[in-house]
Short mmCIF file of C-alpha atoms in Angstrom, two decimals:
data_model
loop_
_atom_site.label_atom_id
_atom_site.label_comp_id
_atom_site.label_asym_id
_atom_site.label_seq_id
_atom_site.Cartn_x
_atom_site.Cartn_y
_atom_site.Cartn_z
CA PRO A 1 -107.36 43.17 63.27
CA GLN A 2 -105.41 44.48 66.27
CA PRO A 3 -101.93 43.04 66.60
CA LEU A 4 -101.94 39.65 68.35
CA THR A 5 -99.60 38.46 71.11
CA TRP A 6 -98.34 34.97 70.78
CA PRO A 7 -100.80 33.61 73.27
CA GLY A 8 -103.64 35.44 71.42
CA TYR A 9 -102.44 34.03 68.15
CA ALA A 10 -102.30 30.56 69.66
CA ALA A 11 -105.89 30.94 71.05
CA TRP A 12 -107.15 32.14 67.62
CA VAL A 13 -105.63 29.09 65.77
CA HIS A 14 -107.08 26.91 68.54
CA ASP A 15 -110.59 28.31 68.02
CA VAL A 16 -110.21 27.94 64.23
CA PHE A 17 -109.11 24.28 64.74
CA GLU A 18 -112.17 23.72 66.80
CA TYR A 19 -114.40 25.33 64.16
CA LEU A 20 -112.90 23.33 61.32
CA CYS A 21 -113.28 19.98 63.14
CA HIS A 22 -116.91 20.79 64.06
CA ASN A 23 -117.48 22.06 60.46
CA LEU A 24 -116.16 18.77 59.08
CA ARG A 25 -118.53 16.70 61.28
CA MET A 26 -121.48 18.80 60.29
CA LEU A 27 -120.54 18.62 56.54
CA HIS A 28 -120.23 14.85 56.83
CA TRP A 29 -123.68 14.53 58.38
CA TYR A 30 -125.56 16.94 56.05
CA ALA A 31 -123.98 15.45 52.91
CA ILE A 32 -125.28 11.95 54.05
CA LYS A 33 -128.73 13.46 54.71
CA GLU A 34 -128.72 15.26 51.24
CA ALA A 35 -128.00 11.89 49.77
CA GLY A 36 -130.91 10.36 51.43
CA ALA A 37 -128.69 7.70 53.18
CA LEU A 38 -129.62 8.21 56.76
CA PRO A 39 -131.39 5.34 58.46
CA GLN A 40 -135.16 5.47 58.69
CA ASP A 41 -135.03 5.14 62.43
CA GLU A 42 -134.46 8.84 63.54
CA SER A 43 -133.05 7.69 66.91
CA LYS A 44 -129.96 6.42 65.04
CA HIS A 45 -129.29 9.68 63.30
CA ASN A 46 -126.91 10.97 65.93
CA GLN A 47 -124.89 7.81 65.45
CA CYS A 48 -124.12 8.93 61.93
CA VAL A 49 -122.29 12.01 63.00
CA MET A 50 -118.48 11.75 62.53
CA SER A 51 -116.78 11.48 66.02
CA LYS A 52 -114.72 14.42 67.14
CA ARG A 53 -111.61 12.30 67.41
CA LYS A 54 -112.06 11.19 63.77
CA ALA A 55 -112.38 14.85 62.65
CA ILE A 56 -109.24 15.73 64.43
CA VAL A 57 -107.44 12.83 62.70
CA PHE A 58 -108.65 14.24 59.37
CA TYR A 59 -107.43 17.69 60.36
CA THR A 60 -104.02 16.30 61.21
CA LYS A 61 -103.82 14.39 57.96
CA ALA A 62 -104.62 17.54 56.01
CA LEU A 63 -101.69 19.24 57.73
CA PHE A 64 -99.05 16.53 57.12
CA TRP A 65 -100.13 15.07 53.78
CA SER A 66 -98.11 15.54 50.61
CA GLY A 67 -96.89 19.09 50.46
CA SER A 68 -99.34 20.41 52.90
CA ALA A 69 -96.62 20.43 55.58
CA HIS A 70 -95.68 23.60 53.86
CA LEU A 71 -98.87 25.18 55.47
CA TRP A 72 -96.77 26.22 58.46
CA ASN A 73 -93.55 26.98 56.68
CA LYS A 74 -91.64 30.28 56.35
CA THR A 75 -93.43 31.13 53.08
CA VAL A 76 -96.82 30.02 54.43
CA PRO A 77 -98.67 29.25 51.13
CA ALA A 78 -101.81 27.08 50.95
CA ILE A 79 -101.27 23.56 49.68
CA PRO A 80 -98.86 23.97 46.62
CA LEU A 81 -100.66 23.52 43.41
CA CYS A 82 -98.40 20.72 42.31
CA ASP A 83 -99.59 18.66 45.30
CA ALA A 84 -103.16 19.89 45.79
CA ASN A 85 -104.71 17.10 43.63
CA VAL A 86 -102.70 14.41 45.43
CA VAL A 87 -103.90 15.74 48.89
CA ARG A 88 -107.40 15.96 47.61
CA GLU A 89 -107.54 12.46 46.27
CA GLN A 90 -106.06 10.88 49.42
CA PHE A 91 -108.39 12.89 51.59
CA CYS A 92 -111.36 11.80 49.52
CA VAL A 93 -110.34 8.17 49.77
CA ASP A 94 -110.30 8.24 53.50
CA VAL A 95 -113.57 10.04 53.78
CA ASP A 96 -115.12 7.38 51.59
CA ALA A 97 -113.57 4.70 53.71
CA THR A 98 -115.26 6.32 56.76
CA LEU A 99 -118.61 6.35 55.07
CA GLN A 100 -118.13 2.64 53.93
CA GLU A 101 -117.30 1.67 57.54
CA GLN A 102 -120.47 3.27 58.70
CA GLN A 103 -122.42 1.50 55.98
CA GLN A 104 -120.94 -1.98 56.46
CA LYS A 105 -119.73 -2.36 60.04
CA GLN A 106 -122.33 -0.23 61.73
CA ASP A 107 -125.15 -0.87 59.29
CA LEU A 108 -126.24 2.76 59.55
CA LEU A 109 -126.09 4.29 56.09
CA SER A 110 -127.77 3.07 52.91
CA PHE A 111 -126.36 4.51 49.69
CA GLU A 112 -127.93 3.81 46.27
CA SER A 113 -124.66 2.76 44.83
CA ILE A 114 -120.88 2.94 45.40
CA ASP A 115 -120.80 5.94 42.98
CA ALA A 116 -123.38 7.75 45.15
CA ARG A 117 -121.22 7.12 48.31
CA ARG A 118 -118.17 8.34 46.47
CA HIS A 119 -120.02 11.50 45.31
CA VAL A 120 -120.78 12.30 49.01
CA ALA A 121 -117.14 11.80 49.87
CA ASP A 122 -116.07 14.06 47.00
CA GLN A 123 -118.50 16.74 48.09
CA ILE A 124 -117.26 16.76 51.65
CA THR A 125 -113.64 16.83 50.60
CA GLU A 126 -114.06 19.67 48.08
CA THR A 127 -115.94 22.00 50.55
CA TRP A 128 -113.77 21.27 53.64
CA LEU A 129 -110.31 21.38 52.11
CA ARG A 130 -111.16 24.68 50.43
CA ARG A 131 -112.00 26.17 53.89
CA MET A 132 -109.06 24.41 55.65
CA CYS A 133 -106.34 25.04 53.12
CA GLY A 134 -107.66 28.13 51.37
CA ASP A 135 -109.66 30.60 53.49
CA PHE A 136 -108.02 29.59 56.79
CA ALA A 137 -104.48 29.77 55.46
CA ALA A 138 -104.95 33.31 54.11
CA LEU A 139 -106.49 34.54 57.35
CA ARG A 140 -103.77 32.88 59.46
CA GLU A 141 -101.10 34.51 57.45
CA ALA A 142 -102.56 37.90 57.86
CA ALA A 143 -102.85 37.40 61.61
CA ARG A 144 -99.24 36.10 61.89
CA LYS A 145 -97.84 39.25 60.25
CA ASP A 146 -99.31 41.33 63.10
CA LEU A 147 -97.76 39.24 65.88
CA THR A 148 -96.03 40.80 68.79
CA CYS A 149 -94.21 39.05 71.60
CA GLY A 150 -96.52 38.31 74.50
CA ALA A 151 -95.50 39.04 78.07
CA ALA A 152 -95.30 36.23 80.51
CA SER A 153 -97.88 37.93 82.65
CA GLU A 154 -100.52 36.77 80.05
CA ILE A 155 -99.76 33.12 81.05
CA TRP A 156 -100.56 31.63 84.33
CA GLU A 157 -98.15 28.80 85.38
CA SER A 158 -98.96 26.11 87.95
CA THR A 159 -97.07 22.99 88.71
CA LYS A 160 -98.29 19.85 90.71
CA THR A 161 -97.42 16.22 91.20
CA ALA A 162 -99.72 14.04 89.15
CA THR A 163 -100.13 10.30 89.44
CA GLU A 164 -101.77 8.32 86.71
CA ARG A 165 -102.97 4.75 86.61
CA THR A 166 -101.17 3.38 83.55
CA THR A 167 -102.23 -0.06 82.54
CA LEU A 168 -102.15 -2.19 79.41
CA ASN A 169 -104.02 -0.36 76.61
CA THR A 170 -104.72 -2.14 73.28
CA SER A 171 -106.56 -0.38 70.53
CA GLU A 172 -108.94 -1.92 67.91
CA LYS A 173 -105.93 -2.03 65.48
CA GLY A 174 -103.94 -4.21 67.93
CA GLU A 175 -101.60 -1.32 68.87
CA THR A 176 -100.37 -1.81 72.46
CA LEU A 177 -99.31 0.85 74.90
CA LEU A 178 -97.47 -0.39 77.98
CA PRO A 179 -96.00 1.27 81.04
CA LEU A 180 -92.32 2.21 80.72
CA PRO A 181 -89.96 0.88 83.54
CA ARG A 182 -89.73 3.15 86.50
CA SER A 183 -85.95 3.51 85.88
CA ILE A 184 -86.92 5.45 82.64
CA SER A 185 -90.09 7.06 83.79
CA PRO A 186 -90.70 7.80 87.51
CA PRO A 187 -94.32 7.05 88.58
CA ASP A 188 -95.03 10.50 90.09
CA ALA A 189 -94.04 13.28 87.61
CA LEU A 190 -94.57 16.96 87.90
CA LEU A 191 -97.02 18.37 85.37
CA THR A 192 -97.06 22.06 84.61
CA THR A 193 -100.27 23.69 83.30
CA LEU A 194 -99.94 26.92 81.28
CA SER A 195 -103.30 28.83 81.29
CA TYR A 196 -104.45 31.74 79.12
CA VAL A 197 -107.79 33.50 79.80
CA PRO A 198 -108.95 35.52 76.76
CA SER A 199 -112.55 36.95 76.97
CA GLY A 200 -113.39 35.04 80.04
CA HIS A 201 -112.77 31.50 78.93
CA ARG A 202 -109.66 29.55 80.03
CA ILE A 203 -107.44 27.71 77.51
CA GLN A 204 -104.82 25.35 79.02
CA ALA A 205 -101.70 23.53 77.73
CA THR A 206 -100.25 20.85 79.98
CA VAL A 207 -96.64 19.69 79.86
CA ARG A 208 -94.34 17.68 82.02
CA LYS A 209 -92.08 19.86 84.27
CA ASP A 210 -88.91 18.26 82.97
CA VAL A 211 -89.98 18.82 79.31
CA LEU A 212 -90.75 22.52 80.04
CA ASP A 213 -87.31 22.90 81.65
CA ARG A 214 -85.79 21.31 78.47
CA LEU A 215 -87.79 23.74 76.37
CA ARG A 216 -86.57 26.60 78.37
CA ALA A 217 -83.01 25.58 77.72
CA ARG A 218 -83.58 25.34 73.99
CA TYR A 219 -85.21 28.75 73.96
CA ALA A 220 -82.27 30.30 75.78
CA LYS A 221 -79.86 28.51 73.40
CA THR A 222 -81.81 29.91 70.42
CA LEU A 223 -81.65 33.43 71.84
CA ARG A 224 -77.86 33.26 72.30
CA ARG A 225 -77.43 31.95 68.67
CA LYS A 226 -79.58 34.84 67.26
CA LYS A 227 -77.64 37.42 69.26
CA GLU A 228 -74.34 36.07 68.19
CA GLN A 229 -75.55 36.12 64.56
CA ARG A 230 -76.74 39.74 64.86
CA ARG A 231 -73.27 40.67 66.44
CA ARG A 232 -71.39 38.99 63.49
CA GLU A 233 -73.63 40.83 60.99
CA ASP A 234 -72.95 44.19 62.72
CA VAL A 235 -69.16 43.53 62.64
CA ALA A 236 -69.37 42.46 58.92
CA HIS A 237 -71.14 45.74 58.09
CA ASP A 238 -68.63 47.83 60.26
CA HIS A 239 -71.38 48.61 62.80
CA PHE A 240 -70.14 48.84 66.39
CA PRO A 241 -72.26 46.41 68.52
CA LEU A 242 -74.13 48.18 71.20
CA PRO A 243 -73.30 47.12 74.82
CA GLN A 244 -76.01 45.00 76.52
CA SER A 245 -77.78 46.75 79.34
CA GLU A 246 -78.71 45.09 82.47
CA ASP A 247 -82.41 45.71 81.65
CA ASP A 248 -82.01 43.81 78.33
CA SER A 249 -80.20 40.78 79.62
CA GLU A 250 -80.63 37.37 78.08
CA GLU A 251 -82.23 36.05 81.32
CA ASP A 252 -84.84 38.90 81.29
CA GLU A 253 -85.73 38.25 77.67
CA THR A 254 -86.06 34.53 78.33
CA ASP A 255 -88.23 34.99 81.44
CA ARG A 256 -90.36 37.66 79.62
CA ASP A 257 -91.21 35.88 76.47
CA PHE A 258 -90.51 32.09 77.08
CA LEU A 259 -93.94 31.14 78.54
CA ALA A 260 -95.86 32.98 75.85
CA ARG A 261 -93.95 31.21 73.09
CA ALA A 262 -94.09 27.83 74.95
CA PHE A 263 -97.88 28.10 75.32
CA ALA A 264 -98.29 28.87 71.67
CA MET A 265 -96.24 25.93 70.59
CA LEU A 266 -97.63 23.41 73.07
CA LEU A 267 -101.25 24.24 72.45
CA ARG A 268 -100.79 23.52 68.64
CA TYR A 269 -99.45 20.00 69.33
CA GLN A 270 -101.96 19.29 72.22
CA ASP A 271 -104.80 19.90 69.83
CA LEU A 272 -103.44 17.28 67.38
CA ALA A 273 -102.73 14.79 70.06
CA ARG A 274 -106.47 14.79 70.97
CA GLY A 275 -107.14 12.98 67.69
CA ASP A 276 -104.32 10.39 67.57
CA ALA A 277 -101.63 10.79 70.21
CA GLY A 278 -99.70 7.87 68.79
CA GLN A 279 -99.59 8.97 65.16
CA HIS A 280 -95.95 10.04 65.67
CA GLY A 281 -93.98 7.51 67.80
CA VAL A 282 -90.62 8.63 69.23
CA LEU A 283 -87.53 6.61 68.84
CA PRO A 284 -86.21 5.38 72.20
CA LYS A 285 -83.33 7.30 73.76
CA PRO A 286 -80.99 4.30 73.55
CA ALA A 287 -81.48 4.26 69.84
CA PHE A 288 -80.53 7.87 69.49
CA ASP A 289 -77.45 7.11 71.69
CA VAL A 290 -76.42 4.55 69.19
CA LEU A 291 -77.06 6.82 66.20
CA GLU A 292 -75.23 9.77 67.69
CA ARG A 293 -72.24 7.69 68.62
CA TRP A 294 -72.28 6.53 64.85
CA GLY A 295 -72.34 10.13 63.72
CA CYS A 296 -75.97 11.17 63.42
CA GLN A 297 -76.43 14.91 63.99
CA GLY A 298 -80.06 15.68 63.45
CA GLU A 299 -83.70 14.67 63.14
CA CYS A 300 -85.94 15.26 60.16
CA PHE A 301 -89.33 14.90 61.88
CA ALA A 302 -89.34 15.97 65.44
CA THR A 303 -90.91 18.61 67.74
CA PRO A 304 -89.30 21.06 70.21
CA PHE A 305 -90.38 18.94 73.09
CA ASN A 306 -89.41 15.43 71.84
CA ALA A 307 -86.21 16.25 69.86
CA THR A 308 -83.22 14.41 71.25
CA LEU A 309 -80.57 15.79 69.02
CA ASP A 310 -79.65 19.50 68.86
CA GLU A 311 -80.55 19.89 65.26
CA PHE A 312 -84.07 19.09 64.15
CA CYS A 313 -86.92 19.85 61.72
CA SER A 314 -90.50 20.20 62.78
CA PRO A 315 -93.85 21.00 60.98
CA PHE A 316 -94.73 24.32 62.49
CA PHE A 317 -92.00 26.85 61.87
CA ASP A 318 -94.12 29.83 63.13
CA THR A 319 -94.18 28.46 66.76
CA ASP A 320 -91.23 26.05 66.76
CA GLU A 321 -88.52 28.31 65.41
CA ALA A 322 -88.01 29.95 68.82
CA PHE A 323 -86.89 26.55 70.22
CA GLY A 324 -84.31 25.91 67.53
CA SER A 325 -86.35 24.23 64.70
CA HIS A 326 -85.27 24.51 61.14
CA GLY A 327 -88.77 24.36 59.93
CA SER A 328 -90.35 21.68 57.67
CA PHE A 329 -88.37 18.79 56.42
CA PHE A 330 -89.80 19.37 52.97
CA SER A 331 -88.59 22.90 52.75
CA ARG A 332 -84.99 22.12 53.75
CA THR A 333 -82.22 21.23 51.32
CA PHE A 334 -79.93 18.78 53.03
CA ARG A 335 -76.42 19.15 51.44
CA GLU A 336 -74.45 16.85 53.76
CA GLY A 337 -74.51 15.17 57.13
CA CYS A 338 -76.16 12.29 58.85
CA TYR A 339 -79.81 12.51 59.88
CA GLU A 340 -82.49 10.29 61.47
CA ILE A 341 -85.96 10.41 59.89
CA ASN A 342 -89.13 9.04 61.47
CA PRO A 343 -92.17 10.59 59.60
CA PRO A 344 -95.61 10.76 61.05
CA PHE A 345 -97.61 7.61 60.26
CA SER A 346 -100.16 9.68 58.38
CA LEU A 347 -97.60 10.41 55.69
CA ARG A 348 -98.36 7.47 53.40
CA ASP A 349 -97.31 8.67 49.89
CA ASP A 350 -93.89 8.89 48.27
CA THR A 351 -93.39 12.55 49.26
CA VAL A 352 -90.70 11.70 51.78
CA ALA A 353 -88.86 9.30 49.43
CA ARG A 354 -88.94 11.96 46.62
CA HIS A 355 -87.46 14.67 48.81
CA LEU A 356 -84.74 12.22 50.12
CA ALA A 357 -83.91 11.25 46.50
CA ASP A 358 -83.63 14.94 45.53
CA CYS A 359 -81.17 15.70 48.30
CA LEU A 360 -79.10 12.48 47.91
CA GLY A 361 -78.87 12.94 44.17
CA ASP A 362 -77.48 16.39 44.52
CA ALA A 363 -75.04 15.35 47.21
CA GLU A 364 -73.87 12.44 45.08
CA LYS A 365 -73.28 14.68 42.14
CA HIS A 366 -71.01 16.93 44.14
CA GLY A 367 -69.30 14.11 46.15
CA ARG A 368 -70.68 15.15 49.44
CA PRO A 369 -71.32 12.65 52.34
CA LEU A 370 -75.12 12.58 53.13
CA ALA A 371 -76.96 9.82 55.03
CA PHE A 372 -80.54 9.23 56.16
CA VAL A 373 -81.62 6.57 58.61
CA LEU A 374 -85.32 6.05 57.90
CA VAL A 375 -87.36 4.32 60.69
CA HIS A 376 -91.07 3.55 59.95
CA THR A 377 -93.47 0.78 59.45
CA GLY A 378 -92.45 -2.26 57.48
CA SER A 379 -94.73 -1.34 54.56
CA PHE A 380 -93.51 2.19 54.39
CA GLY A 381 -89.89 0.98 54.53
CA ARG A 382 -90.56 -1.45 51.62
CA SER A 383 -92.17 1.27 49.60
CA ALA A 384 -89.15 3.54 50.12
CA THR A 385 -86.63 0.85 49.04
CA GLN A 386 -88.60 0.23 45.95
CA ASN A 387 -89.06 3.83 45.03
CA PRO A 388 -87.31 4.17 41.57
CA ARG A 389 -85.37 7.34 42.57
CA LEU A 390 -84.46 6.40 46.05
CA ARG A 391 -83.45 2.75 45.75
CA GLN A 392 -80.06 3.56 44.20
CA PHE A 393 -79.04 5.08 47.52
CA VAL A 394 -80.32 2.32 49.84
CA ARG A 395 -77.38 0.53 51.23
CA ARG A 396 -79.10 -1.56 53.81
CA SER A 397 -82.61 -2.31 55.26
CA GLU A 398 -83.26 -4.03 58.58
CA GLU A 399 -86.46 -5.35 60.10
CA LEU A 400 -87.47 -4.77 63.77
CA PRO A 401 -89.76 -7.64 64.65
CA GLY A 402 -93.37 -6.96 65.56
CA SER A 403 -94.29 -6.97 69.23
CA LEU A 404 -90.61 -7.22 70.12
CA HIS A 405 -89.64 -3.52 69.62
CA TYR A 406 -90.96 -0.15 71.03
CA TYR A 407 -91.24 3.52 70.56
CA TYR A 408 -92.05 6.22 73.10
CA GLU A 409 -95.64 7.29 73.07
CA GLY A 410 -96.01 10.38 70.87
CA ALA A 411 -97.85 12.44 73.56
CA PHE A 412 -95.49 11.62 76.24
CA PHE A 413 -94.86 15.29 76.96
CA MET A 414 -98.29 15.84 78.57
CA ARG A 415 -98.51 12.66 80.51
CA ALA A 416 -97.34 12.00 84.09
CA THR A 417 -96.68 8.41 83.23
CA PRO A 418 -95.58 8.06 79.59
CA ARG A 419 -96.07 4.76 77.83
CA ALA A 420 -94.25 2.61 75.38
CA TYR A 421 -95.84 1.98 71.93
CA VAL A 422 -95.26 -1.70 71.00
CA PRO A 423 -96.41 -2.21 67.37
CA PRO A 424 -97.77 -5.67 66.53
CA ASN A 425 -96.20 -5.47 63.03
CA PRO A 426 -92.54 -5.13 62.06
CA SER A 427 -90.90 -1.76 61.56
CA ALA A 428 -88.12 -1.11 59.11
CA ALA A 429 -84.76 0.76 59.37
CA VAL A 430 -83.53 1.82 55.89
CA PHE A 431 -80.11 3.37 55.43
CA ALA A 432 -79.95 5.69 52.40
CA MET A 433 -76.58 7.07 51.76
CA THR A 434 -74.28 8.60 49.14
CA GLN A 435 -70.93 6.86 48.28
CA ALA A 436 -69.05 9.40 50.41
CA ALA A 437 -71.32 8.73 53.29
CA THR A 438 -70.84 4.98 53.23
CA ARG A 439 -67.06 5.63 53.72
CA LYS A 440 -67.60 8.25 56.49
CA TRP A 441 -70.27 6.30 58.39
CA PRO A 442 -69.90 2.66 57.54
CA VAL A 443 -72.89 0.41 58.43
CA THR A 444 -71.04 -2.26 60.20
CA PRO A 445 -72.54 -5.54 61.75
CA LYS A 446 -71.59 -4.25 65.24
CA PHE A 447 -73.44 -1.05 64.64
CA ILE A 448 -76.62 -2.82 63.35
CA LYS A 449 -76.54 -5.21 66.25
CA ASN A 450 -76.50 -2.41 68.80
CA PHE A 451 -78.97 -0.29 66.93
CA LYS A 452 -81.49 -3.13 66.86
CA ALA A 453 -80.88 -3.89 70.55
CA ALA A 454 -81.73 -0.38 71.50
CA PHE A 455 -85.34 -1.05 70.30
CA THR A 456 -85.75 -4.35 72.06
CA TRP A 457 -88.96 -4.89 74.07
CA PRO A 458 -88.90 -5.67 76.88
CA ILE A 459 -86.26 -2.98 77.45
CA ILE A 460 -82.64 -4.04 77.88
CA ASN A 461 -81.29 -2.20 80.90
CA ASN A 462 -77.84 -0.66 80.94
CA LEU A 463 -77.32 -1.03 77.14
CA ASP A 464 -73.71 -0.34 76.30
CA VAL A 465 -73.36 1.99 73.35
CA SER A 466 -69.94 3.42 74.30
CA HIS A 467 -67.62 1.45 71.90
CA SER A 468 -66.68 2.17 68.45
CA TYR A 469 -68.42 0.67 65.43
CA ASP A 470 -65.34 0.62 63.13
#
């Protein structure tokens, strides 16, 4: 294939995403048909097709489940062999649950037995994951090797004031989305649309203007860091650094490539948000203020547009690296430091706990201070504290009461009026630390009080986090 620009690469991945989601829906329907489980009334056949939103949710889970976060890492393999069976098993369980829901709640499907239904789920899983994580991964890696930087002229940028009617929104699961106070989120925000028009059809990515400005600052900072690193390498190898010409200034490079890289990154996340925009809630800014004051320096699961701290990991190294991302949490070895970790809700197994235990075990062995503050659902937190390898490092676990704490909506970056996600069930804050870390960052009662207050819903205005926690 011809070398791709970043917008062209993003459009190609977007098209493959659309294909894979459509393909999953068709596989689901035809597998049911082959099993003879469709209703006799043909007018109900269309109701048996998996919804597009559900297909996108499955696509997202395939990206984030056990080990598959490496799909977008520096080495870009398919699902590692050691984790492939785990991913396949979990995917099959969820496909079977979807079929069971159609069979019981909607009274649409009629399988001869439970084994027959599970055979259909297994058939869908085997075919689709092979295409998703095998064929597609290989093609994407080949395309990525031929990438060139796209010029800003490929992207059309338009900004306008957008007003949304934001009201109470409660899902079937009892998950509530509520308007944020105007002091935090002005009612009329500027939304920027980045447009790319390949082969006559328009592809758009929408983002808040203030978020785009923050991305521009991150991009410029990453450029400065890379240039400084190259300069140090030149000096180390006795190379005289070339003077920077006016035509190759940092500002020109930022303006030339920024929109192309921003479009490629935003389109990836926008596609995923179409399935479940709330699958990764964002900790409130006051909570990060408390953590940063305490000594927290980075985030383990973030994105370029929602990262609050300067240091962060994110799932898609290929698009996110230009904005300062360190890549996947699972590929990074944490030697020392203090980090916040809020994994996507679709990560349900012990992959996170195992990686935390590996890093903490090595740091403890060498006497280094390393701490993680894990914030997640109450069930996930309990599972982490009971993990045989991680529990020796758990120093404290706190509960955030259901319906009385909040997160920012995961897709706030593309909404004029972001909302607060108020979970009906408790969340957990788990502090996993080495012995050296407990001395460097003591978990005091005053710190815990302020940390929990930062999550309080309704929001506490003018929360004071300026004092010491010693």
